[in-house]
Amino acid sequence: MPDHLHMLAQGASDHADCRRFIARSKQYSGFYFKRQFGTRLWQRYGFERVLRDNEPTFVVARYILENPVRAGLAASVEEYRSWVRPSTRYLS
């Protein structure tokens, strides 16, 4: 999406800290973005959430993958060009 980010990350252990990962990711990317472009990348407040144990990951993945299609940016998931790692395995 050109104006916001959807990201689905899974911790590698039971001790993984998703909120810390998000904060560090935003800090790192924001620093280098501002250095290159001279402006902030992230809004002061954002929306992050952790999936519940009973919430199916594939439902969230499908939502993320289909978001550009719903927004009219692409006719299909495969057509959208801005994926970091294109994957449609959650659509089946």
PDB file of C-alpha atoms in Angstrom:
ATOM      1  CA  MET A   1       0.000   0.000   0.000  1.00  0.00           C
ATOM      2  CA  PRO A   2       1.414   3.394  -0.870  1.00  0.00           C
ATOM      3  CA  ASP A   3       0.335   5.150   2.323  1.00  0.00           C
ATOM      4  CA  HIS A   4       0.539   2.504   5.047  1.00  0.00           C
ATOM      5  CA  LEU A   5       2.118  -0.804   5.956  1.00  0.00           C
ATOM      6  CA  HIS A   6       0.651  -4.181   6.732  1.00  0.00           C
ATOM      7  CA  MET A   7       3.093  -6.649   8.230  1.00  0.00           C
ATOM      8  CA  LEU A   8       2.598 -10.131   9.612  1.00  0.00           C
ATOM      9  CA  ALA A   9       5.482 -11.419  11.732  1.00  0.00           C
ATOM     10  CA  GLN A  10       5.815 -14.552  13.815  1.00  0.00           C
ATOM     11  CA  GLY A  11       8.166 -14.816  16.774  1.00  0.00           C
ATOM     12  CA  ALA A  12      10.871 -17.476  16.641  1.00  0.00           C
ATOM     13  CA  SER A  13      10.397 -18.443  20.306  1.00  0.00           C
ATOM     14  CA  ASP A  14       7.934 -18.134  23.177  1.00  0.00           C
ATOM     15  CA  HIS A  15      10.040 -15.235  24.483  1.00  0.00           C
ATOM     16  CA  ALA A  16       9.753 -13.155  21.287  1.00  0.00           C
ATOM     17  CA  ASP A  17       8.552  -9.602  21.899  1.00  0.00           C
ATOM     18  CA  CYS A  18       6.393  -8.433  18.994  1.00  0.00           C
ATOM     19  CA  ARG A  19       5.920  -4.902  20.271  1.00  0.00           C
ATOM     20  CA  ARG A  20       9.669  -4.480  20.706  1.00  0.00           C
ATOM     21  CA  PHE A  21      10.239  -5.839  17.193  1.00  0.00           C
ATOM     22  CA  ILE A  22       7.771  -3.309  15.779  1.00  0.00           C
ATOM     23  CA  ALA A  23       9.329  -0.442  17.740  1.00  0.00           C
ATOM     24  CA  ARG A  24      12.847  -1.365  16.625  1.00  0.00           C
ATOM     25  CA  SER A  25      11.752  -1.830  13.008  1.00  0.00           C
ATOM     26  CA  LYS A  26      10.093   1.577  12.955  1.00  0.00           C
ATOM     27  CA  GLN A  27      13.084   3.192  14.649  1.00  0.00           C
ATOM     28  CA  TYR A  28      15.593   1.667  12.217  1.00  0.00           C
ATOM     29  CA  SER A  29      13.614   2.316   9.043  1.00  0.00           C
ATOM     30  CA  GLY A  30      12.563   5.783  10.205  1.00  0.00           C
ATOM     31  CA  PHE A  31      16.164   6.791  10.914  1.00  0.00           C
ATOM     32  CA  TYR A  32      17.436   5.819   7.476  1.00  0.00           C
ATOM     33  CA  PHE A  33      14.377   7.192   5.678  1.00  0.00           C
ATOM     34  CA  LYS A  34      14.779  10.587   7.346  1.00  0.00           C
ATOM     35  CA  ARG A  35      18.496  10.586   6.605  1.00  0.00           C
ATOM     36  CA  GLN A  36      17.843  10.001   2.909  1.00  0.00           C
ATOM     37  CA  PHE A  37      14.661  12.034   2.367  1.00  0.00           C
ATOM     38  CA  GLY A  38      14.767  14.615   5.166  1.00  0.00           C
ATOM     39  CA  THR A  39      11.290  13.870   6.486  1.00  0.00           C
ATOM     40  CA  ARG A  40       9.609  11.490   8.903  1.00  0.00           C
ATOM     41  CA  LEU A  41       8.452   8.100   7.697  1.00  0.00           C
ATOM     42  CA  TRP A  42       6.121   7.150  10.525  1.00  0.00           C
ATOM     43  CA  GLN A  43       3.266   9.015  12.146  1.00  0.00           C
ATOM     44  CA  ARG A  44       3.659   9.594  15.862  1.00  0.00           C
ATOM     45  CA  TYR A  45       0.924   7.097  16.643  1.00  0.00           C
ATOM     46  CA  GLY A  46       0.173   3.963  14.710  1.00  0.00           C
ATOM     47  CA  PHE A  47      -1.864   0.844  15.097  1.00  0.00           C
ATOM     48  CA  GLU A  48      -0.173  -2.383  16.054  1.00  0.00           C
ATOM     49  CA  ARG A  49      -1.786  -5.489  17.365  1.00  0.00           C
ATOM     50  CA  VAL A  50      -0.837  -8.990  18.356  1.00  0.00           C
ATOM     51  CA  LEU A  51      -2.931 -11.894  17.086  1.00  0.00           C
ATOM     52  CA  ARG A  52      -4.757 -13.912  19.684  1.00  0.00           C
ATOM     53  CA  ASP A  53      -3.871 -17.582  20.034  1.00  0.00           C
ATOM     54  CA  ASN A  54      -7.214 -18.616  18.553  1.00  0.00           C
ATOM     55  CA  GLU A  55      -7.063 -16.154  15.633  1.00  0.00           C
ATOM     56  CA  PRO A  56      -6.187 -17.939  12.372  1.00  0.00           C
ATOM     57  CA  THR A  57      -3.023 -16.527  10.812  1.00  0.00           C
ATOM     58  CA  PHE A  58      -4.216 -17.340   7.306  1.00  0.00           C
ATOM     59  CA  VAL A  59      -7.217 -15.000   7.718  1.00  0.00           C
ATOM     60  CA  VAL A  60      -4.911 -12.085   8.534  1.00  0.00           C
ATOM     61  CA  ALA A  61      -2.470 -13.041   5.756  1.00  0.00           C
ATOM     62  CA  ARG A  62      -5.306 -13.178   3.236  1.00  0.00           C
ATOM     63  CA  TYR A  63      -6.542  -9.755   4.365  1.00  0.00           C
ATOM     64  CA  ILE A  64      -3.063  -8.285   3.905  1.00  0.00           C
ATOM     65  CA  LEU A  65      -2.519  -9.883   0.505  1.00  0.00           C
ATOM     66  CA  GLU A  66      -5.924  -8.854  -0.821  1.00  0.00           C
ATOM     67  CA  ASN A  67      -5.789  -5.284   0.518  1.00  0.00           C
ATOM     68  CA  PRO A  68      -4.309  -3.734  -2.689  1.00  0.00           C
ATOM     69  CA  VAL A  69      -7.043  -5.434  -4.729  1.00  0.00           C
ATOM     70  CA  ARG A  70      -9.765  -4.030  -2.451  1.00  0.00           C
ATOM     71  CA  ALA A  71      -8.144  -0.588  -2.728  1.00  0.00           C
ATOM     72  CA  GLY A  72      -8.198  -0.778  -6.544  1.00  0.00           C
ATOM     73  CA  LEU A  73      -4.399  -0.774  -6.883  1.00  0.00           C
ATOM     74  CA  ALA A  74      -4.310  -4.132  -8.658  1.00  0.00           C
ATOM     75  CA  ALA A  75      -6.713  -6.530 -10.350  1.00  0.00           C
ATOM     76  CA  SER A  76      -5.225  -9.538  -8.543  1.00  0.00           C
ATOM     77  CA  VAL A  77      -2.889 -10.321  -5.670  1.00  0.00           C
ATOM     78  CA  GLU A  78      -0.234 -11.553  -8.083  1.00  0.00           C
ATOM     79  CA  GLU A  79      -0.380  -8.290 -10.049  1.00  0.00           C
ATOM     80  CA  TYR A  80       0.555  -6.040  -7.120  1.00  0.00           C
ATOM     81  CA  ARG A  81       4.237  -5.132  -7.504  1.00  0.00           C
ATOM     82  CA  SER A  82       5.207  -3.945  -4.012  1.00  0.00           C
ATOM     83  CA  TRP A  83       5.506  -7.224  -2.137  1.00  0.00           C
ATOM     84  CA  VAL A  84       8.771  -7.752  -0.301  1.00  0.00           C
ATOM     85  CA  ARG A  85       8.385 -11.518  -0.519  1.00  0.00           C
ATOM     86  CA  PRO A  86       5.495 -12.422  -2.822  1.00  0.00           C
ATOM     87  CA  SER A  87       3.497 -15.293  -1.452  1.00  0.00           C
ATOM     88  CA  THR A  88       0.007 -16.526  -2.169  1.00  0.00           C
ATOM     89  CA  ARG A  89       0.138 -19.723  -0.145  1.00  0.00           C
ATOM     90  CA  TYR A  90      -2.455 -18.381   2.299  1.00  0.00           C
ATOM     91  CA  LEU A  91      -5.017 -17.745  -0.419  1.00  0.00           C
ATOM     92  CA  SER A  92      -5.789 -21.387  -1.132  1.00  0.00           C
TER      93      SER A  92
END
